PDB file of C-alpha atoms in Angstrom:
ATOM      1  CA  MET L 144     141.556 105.410 108.970  1.00 51.00           C
ATOM      2  CA  GLU L 145     144.011 103.731 106.688  1.00 59.00           C
ATOM      3  CA  TRP L 146     142.888 100.467 105.126  1.00 62.00           C
ATOM      4  CA  SER L 147     145.918  98.742 106.634  1.00 68.00           C
ATOM      5  CA  ALA L 148     144.341  99.235 110.074  1.00 69.00           C
ATOM      6  CA  ILE L 149     141.876  96.497 109.156  1.00 71.00           C
ATOM      7  CA  HIS L 150     144.618  93.949 109.829  1.00 74.00           C
ATOM      8  CA  SER L 151     145.058  95.081 113.434  1.00 79.00           C
ATOM      9  CA  SER L 152     141.450  95.984 114.260  1.00 88.00           C
ATOM     10  CA  ARG L 153     139.583  94.105 116.962  1.00 91.00           C
ATOM     11  CA  ILE L 154     136.283  95.690 115.955  1.00 94.00           C
ATOM     12  CA  LEU L 155     135.168  97.018 112.575  1.00 92.00           C
ATOM     13  CA  VAL L 156     132.108  99.196 112.117  1.00 95.00           C
ATOM     14  CA  LEU L 157     131.123  99.098 108.460  1.00 92.00           C
ATOM     15  CA  GLY L 158     128.642 101.612 107.111  1.00 94.00           C
ATOM     16  CA  CYS L 159     127.268 100.605 103.758  1.00 91.00           C
ATOM     17  CA  GLY L 160     124.980 102.421 101.391  1.00 91.00           C
ATOM     18  CA  ASN L 161     124.897 104.920  98.578  1.00 90.00           C
ATOM     19  CA  ILE L 162     125.188 108.497  99.858  1.00 91.00           C
ATOM     20  CA  LEU L 163     123.733 109.739  96.561  1.00 89.00           C
ATOM     21  CA  LYS L 164     120.448 107.886  97.150  1.00 90.00           C
ATOM     22  CA  GLY L 165     118.828 109.735 100.058  1.00 90.00           C
ATOM     23  CA  ASP L 166     118.267 107.558 103.114  1.00 94.00           C
ATOM     24  CA  ASP L 167     120.390 104.748 101.671  1.00 92.00           C
ATOM     25  CA  GLY L 168     123.316 106.867 102.892  1.00 94.00           C
ATOM     26  CA  VAL L 169     122.508 106.200 106.553  1.00 96.00           C
ATOM     27  CA  GLY L 170     125.211 103.511 106.929  1.00 96.00           C
ATOM     28  CA  PRO L 171     128.029 105.798 105.756  1.00 96.00           C
ATOM     29  CA  ALA L 172     126.649 108.664 107.890  1.00 98.00           C
ATOM     30  CA  VAL L 173     126.753 106.465 110.999  1.00 98.00           C
ATOM     31  CA  ALA L 174     130.238 105.114 110.200  1.00 96.00           C
ATOM     32  CA  LEU L 175     131.691 108.597 109.753  1.00 96.00           C
ATOM     33  CA  ARG L 176     130.249 109.800 113.057  1.00 98.00           C
ATOM     34  CA  VAL L 177     131.386 106.678 114.906  1.00 98.00           C
ATOM     35  CA  ALA L 178     134.899 107.130 113.481  1.00 95.00           C
ATOM     36  CA  ASP L 179     135.051 110.668 114.895  1.00 96.00           C
ATOM     37  CA  ASP L 180     133.525 109.813 118.278  1.00 98.00           C
ATOM     38  CA  PRO L 181     135.981 109.849 121.211  1.00 98.00           C
ATOM     39  CA  ARG L 182     134.058 106.943 122.799  1.00 97.00           C
ATOM     40  CA  LEU L 183     135.248 104.570 120.064  1.00 97.00           C
ATOM     41  CA  PRO L 184     137.506 102.106 121.905  1.00 96.00           C
ATOM     42  CA  ASP L 185     141.137 101.484 121.024  1.00 93.00           C
ATOM     43  CA  GLY L 186     141.409  98.772 118.418  1.00 93.00           C
ATOM     44  CA  ALA L 187     138.042  99.674 116.883  1.00 95.00           C
ATOM     45  CA  HIS L 188     137.723 101.372 113.512  1.00 92.00           C
ATOM     46  CA  ALA L 189     134.771 102.600 111.470  1.00 94.00           C
ATOM     47  CA  LEU L 190     134.677 102.711 107.681  1.00 90.00           C
ATOM     48  CA  ASP L 191     132.292 104.159 105.129  1.00 90.00           C
ATOM     49  CA  LEU L 192     132.273 101.349 102.571  1.00 84.00           C
ATOM     50  CA  GLY L 193     129.697 102.819 100.248  1.00 83.00           C
ATOM     51  CA  THR L 194     128.384  99.910  98.214  1.00 79.00           C
ATOM     52  CA  SER L 195     131.581  97.829  98.285  1.00 77.00           C
ATOM     53  CA  ILE L 196     130.947  95.800 101.444  1.00 77.00           C
ATOM     54  CA  LYS L 197     130.926  92.458  99.625  1.00 74.00           C
ATOM     55  CA  HIS L 198     134.496  92.985  98.468  1.00 72.00           C
ATOM     56  CA  LEU L 199     135.834  93.845 101.921  1.00 75.00           C
ATOM     57  CA  LEU L 200     134.022  90.954 103.598  1.00 77.00           C
ATOM     58  CA  PHE L 201     135.398  88.559 100.998  1.00 73.00           C
ATOM     59  CA  ASP L 202     138.886  89.890 101.768  1.00 74.00           C
ATOM     60  CA  ILE L 203     138.280  89.326 105.483  1.00 73.00           C
ATOM     61  CA  VAL L 204     137.302  85.710 104.820  1.00 68.00           C
ATOM     62  CA  THR L 205     140.422  85.099 102.739  1.00 69.00           C
ATOM     63  CA  MET L 206     142.902  87.110 104.866  1.00 70.00           C
ATOM     64  CA  LYS L 207     141.518  86.077 108.275  1.00 68.00           C
ATOM     65  CA  PRO L 208     142.905  89.006 110.306  1.00 71.00           C
ATOM     66  CA  GLU L 209     143.916  87.487 113.641  1.00 77.00           C
ATOM     67  CA  ALA L 210     142.907  90.420 115.832  1.00 81.00           C
ATOM     68  CA  LEU L 211     139.400  90.851 114.400  1.00 85.00           C
ATOM     69  CA  ARG L 212     136.704  89.723 116.831  1.00 90.00           C
ATOM     70  CA  ARG L 213     133.595  91.728 115.885  1.00 93.00           C
ATOM     71  CA  ILE L 214     132.088  93.298 112.784  1.00 91.00           C
ATOM     72  CA  ILE L 215     129.144  95.673 113.028  1.00 95.00           C
ATOM     73  CA  ILE L 216     127.389  96.397 109.737  1.00 93.00           C
ATOM     74  CA  VAL L 217     125.008  99.350 109.466  1.00 96.00           C
ATOM     75  CA  ASP L 218     122.788  99.409 106.393  1.00 92.00           C
ATOM     76  CA  ALA L 219     119.524 100.856 105.152  1.00 92.00           C
ATOM     77  CA  ALA L 220     116.492  98.584 104.928  1.00 90.00           C
ATOM     78  CA  ALA L 221     113.001  98.794 103.490  1.00 86.00           C
ATOM     79  CA  GLN L 222     110.397  96.709 105.275  1.00 86.00           C
ATOM     80  CA  GLU L 223     106.664  97.126 105.568  1.00 87.00           C
ATOM     81  CA  ASN L 224     105.208  98.185 108.906  1.00 92.00           C
ATOM     82  CA  ARG L 225     108.381  99.913 110.078  1.00 95.00           C
ATOM     83  CA  THR L 226     108.857 103.610 110.789  1.00 96.00           C
ATOM     84  CA  PRO L 227     111.565 105.627 109.013  1.00 96.00           C
ATOM     85  CA  GLY L 228     114.525 105.906 111.380  1.00 96.00           C
ATOM     86  CA  GLU L 229     113.591 102.751 113.290  1.00 97.00           C
ATOM     87  CA  PHE L 230     116.571 100.442 113.652  1.00 98.00           C
ATOM     88  CA  TRP L 231     116.966  96.847 114.726  1.00 96.00           C
ATOM     89  CA  GLU L 232     119.457  94.004 114.699  1.00 95.00           C
ATOM     90  CA  ILE L 233     119.216  91.181 112.226  1.00 89.00           C
ATOM     91  CA  ASP L 234     120.472  87.742 113.234  1.00 84.00           C
ATOM     92  CA  VAL L 235     122.365  86.373 110.245  1.00 80.00           C
ATOM     93  CA  ASP L 236     121.355  82.841 111.252  1.00 74.00           C
ATOM     94  CA  GLN L 237     117.695  83.799 110.816  1.00 73.00           C
ATOM     95  CA  ILE L 238     118.040  85.211 107.293  1.00 68.00           C
ATOM     96  CA  LYS L 239     117.024  82.901 104.491  1.00 62.00           C
ATOM     97  CA  GLU L 240     119.008  83.410 101.284  1.00 56.00           C
ATOM     98  CA  GLU L 241     115.906  84.394  99.324  1.00 52.00           C
ATOM     99  CA  LYS L 242     114.991  87.032 101.951  1.00 47.00           C
ATOM    100  CA  ILE L 243     118.284  88.991 101.974  1.00 50.00           C
ATOM    101  CA  LYS L 244     116.812  91.623  99.624  1.00 50.00           C
ATOM    102  CA  ASP L 245     114.144  92.375 102.263  1.00 48.00           C
ATOM    103  CA  TYR L 246     116.856  93.900 104.428  1.00 46.00           C
ATOM    104  CA  SER L 247     118.948  95.880 101.992  1.00 48.00           C
ATOM    105  CA  ILE L 248     118.473  98.489  99.307  1.00 42.00           C
ATOM    106  CA  HIS L 249     121.639  97.636  97.341  1.00 49.00           C
ATOM    107  CA  MET L 250     123.991  94.732  96.751  1.00 50.00           C
ATOM    108  CA  PHE L 251     124.394  93.203 100.197  1.00 58.00           C
ATOM    109  CA  PRO L 252     126.669  90.212 100.842  1.00 60.00           C
ATOM    110  CA  SER L 253     125.202  86.759 100.462  1.00 64.00           C
ATOM    111  CA  VAL L 254     123.950  84.965 103.538  1.00 67.00           C
ATOM    112  CA  ASN L 255     126.566  82.284 102.883  1.00 68.00           C
ATOM    113  CA  LEU L 256     129.381  84.847 103.044  1.00 71.00           C
ATOM    114  CA  LEU L 257     127.994  86.326 106.263  1.00 76.00           C
ATOM    115  CA  LYS L 258     127.673  82.892 107.871  1.00 72.00           C
ATOM    116  CA  LYS L 259     131.176  81.946 106.759  1.00 72.00           C
ATOM    117  CA  ILE L 260     132.574  85.051 108.478  1.00 74.00           C
ATOM    118  CA  LYS L 261     130.635  84.316 111.635  1.00 74.00           C
ATOM    119  CA  GLU L 262     131.364  80.606 111.850  1.00 74.00           C
ATOM    120  CA  GLU L 263     134.687  79.930 110.132  1.00 72.00           C
ATOM    121  CA  ALA L 264     136.448  83.138 111.111  1.00 72.00           C
ATOM    122  CA  ASN L 265     134.828  83.055 114.581  1.00 78.00           C
ATOM    123  CA  ILE L 266     133.801  86.713 114.344  1.00 85.00           C
ATOM    124  CA  ASP L 267     130.839  88.187 116.207  1.00 90.00           C
ATOM    125  CA  LEU L 268     128.805  89.594 113.335  1.00 89.00           C
ATOM    126  CA  ARG L 269     126.159  92.211 114.154  1.00 93.00           C
ATOM    127  CA  ILE L 270     123.906  93.680 111.479  1.00 92.00           C
ATOM    128  CA  ILE L 271     121.967  96.851 112.219  1.00 96.00           C
ATOM    129  CA  ALA L 272     119.207  97.673 109.757  1.00 94.00           C
ATOM    130  CA  VAL L 273     117.727 101.164 109.545  1.00 96.00           C
ATOM    131  CA  GLN L 274     114.290 101.686 108.023  1.00 96.00           C
ATOM    132  CA  THR L 275     114.407 104.181 105.184  1.00 94.00           C
ATOM    133  CA  GLY L 276     111.896 106.882 104.462  1.00 90.00           C
ATOM    134  CA  TYR L 277     113.017 108.043 101.029  1.00 84.00           C
ATOM    135  CA  ILE L 278     115.102 106.477  98.293  1.00 84.00           C
ATOM    136  CA  PRO L 279     114.985 108.849  95.308  1.00 76.00           C
ATOM    137  CA  GLU L 280     114.928 107.959  91.635  1.00 82.00           C
ATOM    138  CA  GLU L 281     117.369 110.805  90.976  1.00 84.00           C
ATOM    139  CA  LEU L 282     120.566 111.616  92.868  1.00 82.00           C
ATOM    140  CA  ASP L 283     119.961 113.229  96.250  1.00 79.00           C
ATOM    141  CA  GLU L 284     122.616 113.416  98.967  1.00 84.00           C
ATOM    142  CA  CYS L 285     120.249 114.411 101.779  1.00 90.00           C
ATOM    143  CA  LEU L 286     118.987 112.140 104.516  1.00 95.00           C
ATOM    144  CA  THR L 287     115.363 112.749 105.480  1.00 95.00           C
ATOM    145  CA  PRO L 288     114.746 114.461 108.842  1.00 96.00           C
ATOM    146  CA  ALA L 289     113.609 111.157 110.410  1.00 97.00           C
ATOM    147  CA  ILE L 290     116.843 109.419 109.434  1.00 97.00           C
ATOM    148  CA  GLU L 291     119.006 112.401 110.379  1.00 97.00           C
ATOM    149  CA  ALA L 292     117.347 112.409 113.829  1.00 98.00           C
ATOM    150  CA  ALA L 293     117.960 108.664 114.216  1.00 98.00           C
ATOM    151  CA  VAL L 294     121.682 108.803 113.365  1.00 98.00           C
ATOM    152  CA  PRO L 295     122.859 109.928 116.864  1.00 98.00           C
ATOM    153  CA  LYS L 296     120.800 107.128 118.465  1.00 99.00           C
ATOM    154  CA  ILE L 297     122.270 104.578 116.080  1.00 99.00           C
ATOM    155  CA  VAL L 298     125.780 105.900 116.789  1.00 99.00           C
ATOM    156  CA  ASP L 299     125.165 105.485 120.537  1.00 99.00           C
ATOM    157  CA  TYR L 300     123.898 101.934 119.968  1.00 99.00           C
ATOM    158  CA  VAL L 301     126.905 101.019 117.825  1.00 99.00           C
ATOM    159  CA  LEU L 302     129.306 102.419 120.430  1.00 98.00           C
ATOM    160  CA  GLU L 303     127.556 100.366 123.141  1.00 98.00           C
ATOM    161  CA  ILE L 304     128.170  97.237 121.062  1.00 97.00           C
ATOM    162  CA  CYS L 305     131.805  98.275 120.585  1.00 97.00           C
ATOM    163  CA  ALA L 306     132.202  98.590 124.358  1.00 95.00           C
ATOM    164  CA  GLU L 307     130.837  95.075 125.088  1.00 89.00           C
TER     165      GLU L 307
END
C-alpha cells in the first residue's frame, strides 16, 4: 500500500512492534497478513508501522483525513496472568496515562493522543493487545510458536472488525 492511500482509507489496520524483538513483531505480522487477505474490504488498508505509530497517529490528528472512520491497532503486550498468544481489546477510555506501559512493549502513543483521535476526529479506535511469550535481549526475528499459532486467529478477528 502506498502511504497516500491513508488519505482515502475508511479503515486502517496498524500493526506496531519491532520485528527484531521476537514476539514484539506480532503487530507487523498481523498487518502484513491482513493486507494480503482477500477478505479485506474495499477502502481498508493495513500497514506495518514498526515502532513509528506515534508519528502516523499525530499526522492523522493534524491532517484529519475525511474518509477515515476506524483505526485498528495491533500491538504486543506483557501482562501478568495472561497466556502467550492470548489477545484482547483495550478500551482507550479505560486506560490511565500511568498504565499505558502495561499494554505495550515499546513506545506506544500517549493516552491523550489516542483519546484525541477517538473524540475530536470522531474515529472508532480499536486496540488489540497480544500477550507475548518471548522478548529477547538480543535481536531475534522469530515469533514463538504460541504467537505464530495465534496470528491467523487475530487476523480473522481484525477482518471481522473491518467488516462491521
